[in-house]
CSV table of C-alpha atoms in Angstrom, one decimal:
chain,number,residue,atom,x,y,z
E,1,UNK,CA,-46.3,-191.6,-28.9
E,2,UNK,CA,-48.0,-193.1,-31.9
E,3,UNK,CA,-50.2,-190.8,-34.0
E,4,UNK,CA,-53.0,-191.8,-36.3
E,5,UNK,CA,-52.7,-191.7,-40.1
E,6,UNK,CA,-54.5,-189.2,-42.3
E,7,UNK,CA,-55.6,-189.9,-45.9
E,8,UNK,CA,-54.1,-187.8,-48.7
E,9,UNK,CA,-56.7,-187.6,-51.4
E,10,UNK,CA,-55.9,-187.6,-55.1
E,11,UNK,CA,-57.6,-184.8,-57.0
E,12,UNK,CA,-58.9,-187.3,-59.5
E,13,UNK,CA,-60.5,-189.7,-57.0
E,14,UNK,CA,-62.4,-188.4,-54.0
E,15,UNK,CA,-63.8,-191.7,-52.9
E,16,UNK,CA,-60.6,-193.2,-51.5
E,17,UNK,CA,-57.3,-191.7,-50.3
E,18,UNK,CA,-54.4,-192.3,-52.6
E,19,UNK,CA,-51.9,-192.4,-49.8
E,20,UNK,CA,-51.5,-191.7,-46.1
E,21,UNK,CA,-49.5,-189.4,-43.9
E,22,UNK,CA,-49.0,-189.1,-40.2
E,23,UNK,CA,-51.1,-186.6,-38.2
E,24,UNK,CA,-48.8,-183.7,-37.1
E,25,UNK,CA,-48.3,-183.5,-33.4
E,26,UNK,CA,-49.7,-179.9,-33.3
E,27,UNK,CA,-53.1,-181.3,-34.1
E,28,UNK,CA,-53.1,-183.0,-30.7
E,29,UNK,CA,-52.2,-179.8,-28.8
E,30,UNK,CA,-54.4,-178.7,-25.9
E,31,UNK,CA,-57.3,-176.5,-27.0
E,32,UNK,CA,-57.3,-173.4,-24.9
E,33,UNK,CA,-60.2,-171.1,-25.9
E,34,UNK,CA,-59.2,-168.5,-23.3
E,35,UNK,CA,-55.7,-168.0,-24.8
E,36,UNK,CA,-57.1,-167.9,-28.3
E,37,UNK,CA,-59.7,-165.3,-27.4
E,38,UNK,CA,-57.1,-163.2,-25.5
E,39,UNK,CA,-54.5,-163.2,-28.3
E,40,UNK,CA,-57.1,-162.6,-31.0
E,41,UNK,CA,-58.4,-159.6,-29.1
E,42,UNK,CA,-54.9,-158.1,-29.0
E,43,UNK,CA,-54.0,-159.0,-32.6
E,44,UNK,CA,-57.2,-157.4,-33.9
E,45,UNK,CA,-56.1,-154.1,-32.4
E,46,UNK,CA,-52.8,-154.0,-34.3
E,47,UNK,CA,-54.5,-153.2,-37.6
E,48,UNK,CA,-56.1,-150.0,-36.4
E,49,UNK,CA,-55.1,-146.7,-37.9
E,50,UNK,CA,-54.8,-143.6,-35.7
E,51,UNK,CA,-57.5,-141.0,-36.1
E,52,UNK,CA,-58.3,-137.7,-34.3
E,53,UNK,CA,-60.3,-134.6,-34.8
E,54,UNK,CA,-58.6,-131.3,-35.7
E,55,UNK,CA,-57.3,-129.8,-32.4
E,56,UNK,CA,-58.6,-126.3,-33.5
E,57,UNK,CA,-62.1,-127.5,-34.5
E,58,UNK,CA,-64.8,-125.5,-32.8
E,59,UNK,CA,-62.3,-122.9,-31.5
E,60,UNK,CA,-62.2,-120.6,-34.5
E,61,UNK,CA,-63.9,-117.6,-32.9
E,62,UNK,CA,-62.7,-114.9,-30.5
E,63,UNK,CA,-65.6,-115.6,-28.1
E,64,UNK,CA,-65.6,-114.2,-24.5
E,65,UNK,CA,-67.9,-114.6,-21.6
E,66,UNK,CA,-70.3,-111.7,-20.8
E,67,UNK,CA,-69.7,-112.3,-17.1
E,68,UNK,CA,-72.4,-112.1,-14.5
E,69,UNK,CA,-75.2,-109.7,-14.0
E,70,UNK,CA,-76.8,-110.0,-17.4
E,71,UNK,CA,-79.2,-112.9,-16.7
E,72,UNK,CA,-77.5,-115.3,-19.1
E,73,UNK,CA,-75.1,-118.1,-18.6
E,74,UNK,CA,-71.4,-117.5,-18.4
E,75,UNK,CA,-70.5,-119.5,-21.5
E,76,UNK,CA,-68.2,-117.6,-24.0
E,77,UNK,CA,-70.2,-115.8,-26.6
E,78,UNK,CA,-69.4,-114.8,-30.2
E,79,UNK,CA,-68.8,-111.0,-30.4
E,80,UNK,CA,-70.1,-108.5,-32.9
E,81,UNK,CA,-73.6,-107.6,-34.1
E,82,UNK,CA,-75.9,-107.5,-37.1
E,83,UNK,CA,-76.1,-111.3,-37.5
E,84,UNK,CA,-77.7,-114.1,-35.7
E,85,UNK,CA,-74.3,-115.6,-34.9
E,86,UNK,CA,-73.3,-112.8,-32.6
E,87,UNK,CA,-74.2,-113.5,-29.0
E,88,UNK,CA,-74.4,-117.3,-29.6
E,89,UNK,CA,-72.5,-119.6,-27.2
E,90,UNK,CA,-69.2,-121.0,-28.4
E,91,UNK,CA,-66.3,-123.3,-27.5
E,92,UNK,CA,-68.3,-125.6,-25.2
E,93,UNK,CA,-69.3,-129.1,-26.2
E,94,UNK,CA,-72.9,-128.3,-25.5
E,95,UNK,CA,-72.8,-125.4,-28.0
E,96,UNK,CA,-73.7,-125.5,-31.7
E,97,UNK,CA,-70.4,-125.3,-33.6
E,98,UNK,CA,-68.4,-125.9,-30.5
E,99,UNK,CA,-65.6,-128.4,-29.9
E,100,UNK,CA,-66.2,-132.0,-28.7
E,101,UNK,CA,-65.6,-133.0,-25.2
E,102,UNK,CA,-62.2,-134.7,-24.7
E,103,UNK,CA,-60.9,-134.4,-28.2
E,104,UNK,CA,-59.5,-137.6,-29.6
E,105,UNK,CA,-55.7,-137.6,-30.1
E,106,UNK,CA,-53.5,-139.6,-32.4
E,107,UNK,CA,-51.1,-140.6,-29.6
E,108,UNK,CA,-53.7,-142.9,-28.1
E,109,UNK,CA,-52.3,-146.4,-27.3
E,110,UNK,CA,-53.6,-148.1,-30.4
E,111,UNK,CA,-51.5,-151.2,-30.6
E,112,UNK,CA,-50.7,-154.0,-28.2
E,113,UNK,CA,-47.6,-156.1,-27.6
E,114,UNK,CA,-48.3,-159.8,-27.5
E,115,UNK,CA,-46.2,-162.4,-25.8
E,116,UNK,CA,-44.6,-164.7,-28.4
E,117,UNK,CA,-45.2,-167.9,-26.5
E,118,UNK,CA,-48.9,-167.0,-26.0
E,119,UNK,CA,-49.2,-166.2,-29.7
E,120,UNK,CA,-47.7,-169.6,-30.7
E,121,UNK,CA,-49.8,-171.4,-28.1
E,122,UNK,CA,-52.9,-169.8,-29.6
E,123,UNK,CA,-52.0,-170.8,-33.1
E,124,UNK,CA,-51.3,-174.4,-32.0
E,125,UNK,CA,-54.7,-174.5,-30.2
E,126,UNK,CA,-56.5,-173.2,-33.3
E,127,UNK,CA,-54.8,-175.8,-35.5
E,128,UNK,CA,-55.8,-178.6,-33.1
E,129,UNK,CA,-59.4,-177.3,-33.1
E,130,UNK,CA,-59.5,-177.3,-36.9
E,131,UNK,CA,-59.0,-181.1,-36.9
E,132,UNK,CA,-62.2,-181.8,-34.9
E,133,UNK,CA,-65.3,-181.9,-37.0
E,134,UNK,CA,-67.5,-181.1,-34.0
E,135,UNK,CA,-65.9,-177.8,-33.4
E,136,UNK,CA,-65.8,-177.0,-37.1
E,137,UNK,CA,-69.5,-177.7,-37.4
E,138,UNK,CA,-70.2,-175.7,-34.3
E,139,UNK,CA,-68.6,-172.7,-35.9
E,140,UNK,CA,-71.1,-172.9,-38.7
E,141,UNK,CA,-69.1,-174.5,-41.6
E,142,UNK,CA,-70.9,-176.8,-44.0
E,143,UNK,CA,-68.8,-180.0,-43.9
E,144,UNK,CA,-71.4,-182.7,-43.9
E,145,UNK,CA,-70.2,-184.1,-47.2
E,146,UNK,CA,-66.4,-183.8,-46.6
E,147,UNK,CA,-64.9,-187.4,-46.7
E,148,UNK,CA,-62.4,-187.0,-43.9
E,149,UNK,CA,-61.0,-184.6,-41.3
E,150,UNK,CA,-58.5,-183.0,-41.5
E,151,UNK,CA,-58.9,-182.7,-45.4
E,152,UNK,CA,-55.5,-183.2,-47.1
E,153,UNK,CA,-55.1,-183.1,-50.8
E,154,UNK,CA,-52.1,-184.0,-52.8
E,155,UNK,CA,-49.6,-181.4,-54.0
E,156,UNK,CA,-51.1,-181.2,-57.5
E,157,UNK,CA,-53.5,-178.7,-56.0
E,158,UNK,CA,-50.6,-176.2,-56.1
E,159,UNK,CA,-50.9,-176.0,-59.9
E,160,UNK,CA,-54.6,-175.3,-60.0
E,161,UNK,CA,-54.7,-171.7,-61.4
E,162,UNK,CA,-58.2,-171.5,-62.8
E,163,UNK,CA,-61.3,-170.7,-60.8
E,164,UNK,CA,-63.3,-173.3,-62.7
E,165,UNK,CA,-60.9,-176.1,-61.7
E,166,UNK,CA,-60.9,-174.9,-58.1
E,167,UNK,CA,-64.6,-174.9,-58.0
E,168,UNK,CA,-64.9,-178.5,-59.4
E,169,UNK,CA,-62.3,-179.7,-56.8
E,170,UNK,CA,-64.3,-178.2,-53.9
E,171,UNK,CA,-67.5,-179.7,-55.3
E,172,UNK,CA,-65.8,-183.1,-55.6
E,173,UNK,CA,-64.7,-183.1,-52.0
E,174,UNK,CA,-68.0,-181.7,-50.5
E,175,UNK,CA,-66.4,-178.3,-49.6
E,176,UNK,CA,-68.3,-176.1,-52.0
E,177,UNK,CA,-71.4,-176.0,-49.8
E,178,UNK,CA,-69.4,-173.9,-47.4
E,179,UNK,CA,-68.5,-171.5,-50.2
E,180,UNK,CA,-72.1,-171.1,-51.1
E,181,UNK,CA,-73.1,-170.5,-47.5
E,182,UNK,CA,-70.4,-167.8,-47.3
E,183,UNK,CA,-71.6,-166.2,-50.6
E,184,UNK,CA,-75.2,-166.1,-49.5
E,185,UNK,CA,-74.3,-164.5,-46.2
E,186,UNK,CA,-73.0,-161.3,-47.9
E,187,UNK,CA,-75.1,-158.4,-46.6
E,188,UNK,CA,-75.0,-154.7,-46.3
E,189,UNK,CA,-73.8,-153.3,-43.0
E,190,UNK,CA,-75.7,-150.9,-40.8
E,191,UNK,CA,-74.5,-147.4,-40.1
E,192,UNK,CA,-72.1,-145.0,-41.6
E,193,UNK,CA,-69.4,-147.7,-42.2
E,194,UNK,CA,-71.0,-148.4,-45.6
E,195,UNK,CA,-69.3,-145.2,-46.8
E,196,UNK,CA,-65.9,-146.0,-45.2
E,197,UNK,CA,-64.7,-148.9,-47.3
E,198,UNK,CA,-66.4,-151.6,-45.1
E,199,UNK,CA,-69.7,-151.8,-46.9
E,200,UNK,CA,-70.5,-155.6,-46.5
E,201,UNK,CA,-70.3,-158.2,-43.9
E,202,UNK,CA,-69.8,-161.9,-44.8
E,203,UNK,CA,-69.2,-165.2,-43.1
E,204,UNK,CA,-65.8,-166.9,-43.6
E,205,UNK,CA,-65.5,-169.9,-46.0
E,206,UNK,CA,-62.7,-172.5,-46.3
E,207,UNK,CA,-59.1,-171.7,-45.7
E,208,UNK,CA,-56.7,-173.2,-48.2
E,209,UNK,CA,-53.2,-173.7,-46.8
E,210,UNK,CA,-50.3,-174.5,-49.2
E,211,UNK,CA,-46.6,-175.0,-49.0
E,212,UNK,CA,-45.5,-173.8,-52.5
E,213,UNK,CA,-48.0,-172.0,-54.8
E,214,UNK,CA,-47.7,-172.6,-58.5
E,215,UNK,CA,-50.8,-170.6,-59.4
E,216,UNK,CA,-53.0,-171.9,-56.5
E,217,UNK,CA,-53.7,-168.4,-55.1
E,218,UNK,CA,-55.0,-167.3,-58.5
E,219,UNK,CA,-57.3,-170.2,-58.8
E,220,UNK,CA,-59.0,-169.8,-55.3
E,221,UNK,CA,-58.9,-166.0,-54.8
E,222,UNK,CA,-62.1,-165.3,-56.8
E,223,UNK,CA,-64.3,-167.8,-54.8
E,224,UNK,CA,-66.5,-166.0,-52.3
E,225,UNK,CA,-65.3,-166.4,-48.7
E,226,UNK,CA,-62.3,-168.6,-49.6
E,227,UNK,CA,-58.9,-167.5,-48.2
E,228,UNK,CA,-55.5,-168.7,-49.2
E,229,UNK,CA,-52.4,-168.6,-47.1
E,230,UNK,CA,-48.9,-170.2,-46.9
E,231,UNK,CA,-48.2,-172.6,-44.1
E,232,UNK,CA,-45.2,-170.4,-43.1
E,233,UNK,CA,-47.6,-167.5,-42.5
E,234,UNK,CA,-50.3,-169.0,-40.4
E,235,UNK,CA,-52.2,-166.2,-38.8
E,236,UNK,CA,-54.6,-166.5,-35.8
E,237,UNK,CA,-56.9,-164.0,-37.4
E,238,UNK,CA,-57.5,-166.5,-40.2
E,239,UNK,CA,-57.3,-169.7,-38.1
E,240,UNK,CA,-59.9,-168.5,-35.6
E,241,UNK,CA,-61.8,-165.5,-37.0
E,242,UNK,CA,-63.6,-163.6,-34.3
E,243,UNK,CA,-61.7,-165.6,-31.7
E,244,UNK,CA,-63.9,-168.6,-32.4
E,245,UNK,CA,-62.1,-172.0,-32.8
E,246,UNK,CA,-62.9,-174.4,-35.6
E,247,UNK,CA,-62.0,-172.9,-39.0
E,248,UNK,CA,-62.5,-175.3,-42.0
E,249,UNK,CA,-59.0,-175.8,-43.4
E,250,UNK,CA,-58.0,-177.6,-46.7
E,251,UNK,CA,-54.4,-178.6,-46.6
E,252,UNK,CA,-52.0,-179.6,-49.3
E,253,UNK,CA,-49.7,-182.6,-48.5
E,254,UNK,CA,-46.6,-180.5,-48.4
E,255,UNK,CA,-48.1,-177.9,-46.0
E,256,UNK,CA,-49.5,-180.7,-43.8
E,257,UNK,CA,-46.2,-182.5,-43.6
E,258,UNK,CA,-44.4,-179.2,-42.8
E,259,UNK,CA,-46.3,-178.6,-39.6
E,260,UNK,CA,-44.0,-181.0,-37.6
E,261,UNK,CA,-40.9,-179.0,-38.5
E,262,UNK,CA,-42.7,-175.7,-37.8
E,263,UNK,CA,-44.2,-176.6,-34.4
E,264,UNK,CA,-42.2,-179.6,-33.5
E,265,UNK,CA,-43.4,-182.8,-31.9
E,266,UNK,CA,-43.6,-184.0,-28.3
E,267,UNK,CA,-40.2,-185.7,-28.7
E,268,UNK,CA,-38.3,-182.8,-30.3
E,269,UNK,CA,-38.7,-179.0,-30.4
E,270,UNK,CA,-39.4,-176.8,-33.4
E,271,UNK,CA,-36.6,-176.4,-36.0
E,272,UNK,CA,-38.0,-173.0,-37.2
E,273,UNK,CA,-39.3,-171.4,-34.0
E,274,UNK,CA,-36.5,-170.8,-31.6
E,275,UNK,CA,-37.1,-172.3,-28.2
E,276,UNK,CA,-40.6,-173.4,-28.9
E,277,UNK,CA,-42.0,-176.7,-27.7
E,278,UNK,CA,-45.5,-178.0,-28.1
E,279,UNK,CA,-47.6,-177.3,-25.0
E,280,UNK,CA,-48.6,-180.3,-23.0
E,281,UNK,CA,-52.0,-180.9,-21.5
E,282,UNK,CA,-52.4,-180.8,-17.8
E,283,UNK,CA,-54.0,-184.3,-18.0
E,284,UNK,CA,-53.0,-187.2,-20.3
E,285,UNK,CA,-56.6,-188.3,-20.1
E,286,UNK,CA,-59.1,-185.5,-19.9
E,287,UNK,CA,-62.1,-187.8,-19.3
E,288,UNK,CA,-62.5,-186.9,-15.6
E,289,UNK,CA,-65.7,-188.8,-15.1
E,290,UNK,CA,-64.1,-192.0,-16.5
E,291,UNK,CA,-61.1,-191.6,-14.2
E,292,UNK,CA,-63.2,-191.1,-11.1
E,293,UNK,CA,-65.5,-194.1,-11.9
E,294,UNK,CA,-62.6,-196.4,-12.7
E,295,UNK,CA,-62.0,-199.5,-10.6
E,296,UNK,CA,-58.5,-198.2,-9.6
E,297,UNK,CA,-59.9,-195.0,-8.0
E,298,UNK,CA,-63.1,-196.5,-6.6
E,299,UNK,CA,-61.1,-199.2,-4.8
E,300,UNK,CA,-59.2,-196.6,-2.8
E,301,UNK,CA,-61.9,-194.1,-2.0
E,302,UNK,CA,-64.1,-194.5,1.2
E,303,UNK,CA,-67.6,-195.6,0.6
E,304,UNK,CA,-70.3,-193.0,0.2
E,305,UNK,CA,-72.2,-191.9,3.3
E,306,UNK,CA,-75.8,-193.0,2.7
E,307,UNK,CA,-77.4,-191.8,5.9
E,308,UNK,CA,-76.8,-188.2,6.6
E,309,UNK,CA,-77.7,-185.9,9.5
E,310,UNK,CA,-81.0,-184.3,8.8
E,311,UNK,CA,-81.6,-181.1,10.7
E,312,UNK,CA,-85.4,-180.9,11.4
E,313,UNK,CA,-87.2,-177.8,10.4
E,314,UNK,CA,-87.8,-175.4,13.2
E,315,UNK,CA,-91.4,-175.3,14.5
E,316,UNK,CA,-93.0,-172.4,16.4
E,317,UNK,CA,-93.7,-173.5,20.0
E,318,UNK,CA,-96.5,-171.0,20.3
E,319,UNK,CA,-98.4,-172.7,17.5
E,320,UNK,CA,-97.5,-176.4,18.1
E,321,UNK,CA,-98.5,-177.9,21.5
E,322,UNK,CA,-96.0,-180.8,21.4
E,323,UNK,CA,-93.1,-178.5,20.8
E,324,UNK,CA,-94.1,-176.3,23.7
E,325,UNK,CA,-94.3,-179.3,26.0
E,326,UNK,CA,-90.8,-180.4,25.0
E,327,UNK,CA,-89.5,-177.0,25.9
E,328,UNK,CA,-91.7,-176.5,29.0
E,329,UNK,CA,-93.4,-179.6,30.6
E,330,UNK,CA,-95.3,-177.3,33.0
E,331,UNK,CA,-96.9,-175.4,30.1
E,332,UNK,CA,-100.1,-177.5,30.0
E,333,UNK,CA,-100.7,-177.1,33.8
E,334,UNK,CA,-100.0,-173.4,33.6
E,335,UNK,CA,-102.5,-173.1,30.7
E,336,UNK,CA,-105.2,-175.0,32.6
E,337,UNK,CA,-104.7,-172.8,35.7
E,338,UNK,CA,-104.9,-169.7,33.5
E,339,UNK,CA,-108.1,-171.0,31.9
E,340,UNK,CA,-109.6,-171.8,35.3
E,341,UNK,CA,-108.7,-168.4,36.7
E,342,UNK,CA,-110.2,-166.7,33.6
E,343,UNK,CA,-113.4,-168.7,34.1
E,344,UNK,CA,-113.6,-167.6,37.8
E,345,UNK,CA,-113.1,-164.0,36.8
E,346,UNK,CA,-115.9,-164.2,34.3
E,347,UNK,CA,-118.3,-165.6,37.0
E,348,UNK,CA,-117.3,-162.9,39.4
E,349,UNK,CA,-117.8,-160.3,36.8
E,350,UNK,CA,-121.3,-161.7,36.0
E,351,UNK,CA,-122.2,-161.6,39.7
E,352,UNK,CA,-121.0,-158.0,40.1
E,353,UNK,CA,-123.0,-156.9,37.1
E,354,UNK,CA,-126.1,-158.7,38.5
E,355,UNK,CA,-125.8,-156.9,41.8
E,356,UNK,CA,-125.4,-153.5,40.2
E,357,UNK,CA,-128.5,-154.1,38.1
E,358,UNK,CA,-130.5,-155.2,41.1
E,359,UNK,CA,-129.4,-152.1,43.0
E,360,UNK,CA,-130.4,-149.9,40.0
E,361,UNK,CA,-133.8,-151.6,39.9
E,362,UNK,CA,-134.5,-151.0,43.6
E,363,UNK,CA,-133.3,-147.4,43.2
E,364,UNK,CA,-135.7,-146.9,40.4
E,365,UNK,CA,-138.6,-148.5,42.2
E,366,UNK,CA,-138.0,-146.3,45.2
E,367,UNK,CA,-138.0,-143.2,43.1
E,368,UNK,CA,-141.2,-144.2,41.4
E,369,UNK,CA,-143.0,-144.8,44.8
E,370,UNK,CA,-141.7,-141.5,46.2
E,371,UNK,CA,-143.1,-139.6,43.2
E,372,UNK,CA,-146.4,-141.3,43.6
E,373,UNK,CA,-146.8,-140.3,47.2
E,374,UNK,CA,-146.2,-136.6,46.4
E,375,UNK,CA,-144.5,-133.9,48.5
E,376,UNK,CA,-144.0,-134.6,52.1
E,377,UNK,CA,-144.4,-131.8,54.7
E,378,UNK,CA,-143.1,-131.7,58.2
């Protein structure tokens, strides 16, 4: 498998690479964000220090409950008299001066074991992500002026022991903008952590990776946000801070060339990590859309079905006459017969009411004539 070449820049000339070197195979490893996030989460727990409250805190009084029958709660109460403390509730987590609920213990499971293969896979993914400018930019680094990615400088960088020289080198290769961004992001934290040796929060800047330091760590250690590490001690907490891929890394040539012996290639395993082989991607070509639309695949698949079965929307037969006639052809005749019957009933009802009114009128006229004639004697 052929790998592309990477320019190795001379410290005196940032415009063109002085030489070239082969891209390490680990830079083409699969990028697995899920594994990186999982391993980072476990590794970050291994720096915690055990803490706990005093097991006797809140229990330093011979309090006893007053029992029932005194119209007060049965919480233990401080004995004695002559002071406001006597009679106060004690021991409970709801009481002033009482113990906390579920006291913390130092034998909590603070640290986590991490599978070695997973840890190495995560480091390989983080290194591969650091070679992609899109992921580095997405993480927030200022790399717009960096001439090439990954950025590899010659081994004379190992002898840079003055901060002034280190700053000029970063400015020459367009990396100092990231240092300034990190310096400006330094802000006070919220909460009580300000008094517990974690007063500030700050974004990460570039990571300088070397093979053999001849004063390099002294030159870069005073630049805000810049971290320095050996290629033999690559740490996921530095390669993917916060579990986020895409750390901006500046390599020396010796460190860059040593990656093949540390992580191996796709032809040979690692010489320094026992039994480790670079992970292979599940697909040689991850462009799934291009594969599906290729002529080779499209010539084998069946043509797309253009006409599909359309299920009509259900219509209420009580509201739509045509639907009712489809379900019941006799519906129209039944409806006409019902209307005719209703019409006949209305006529019969009118005739009945007319007859009743005529009878009432005759009854009323008879009564009036009878009253007019007066009483009748026999």
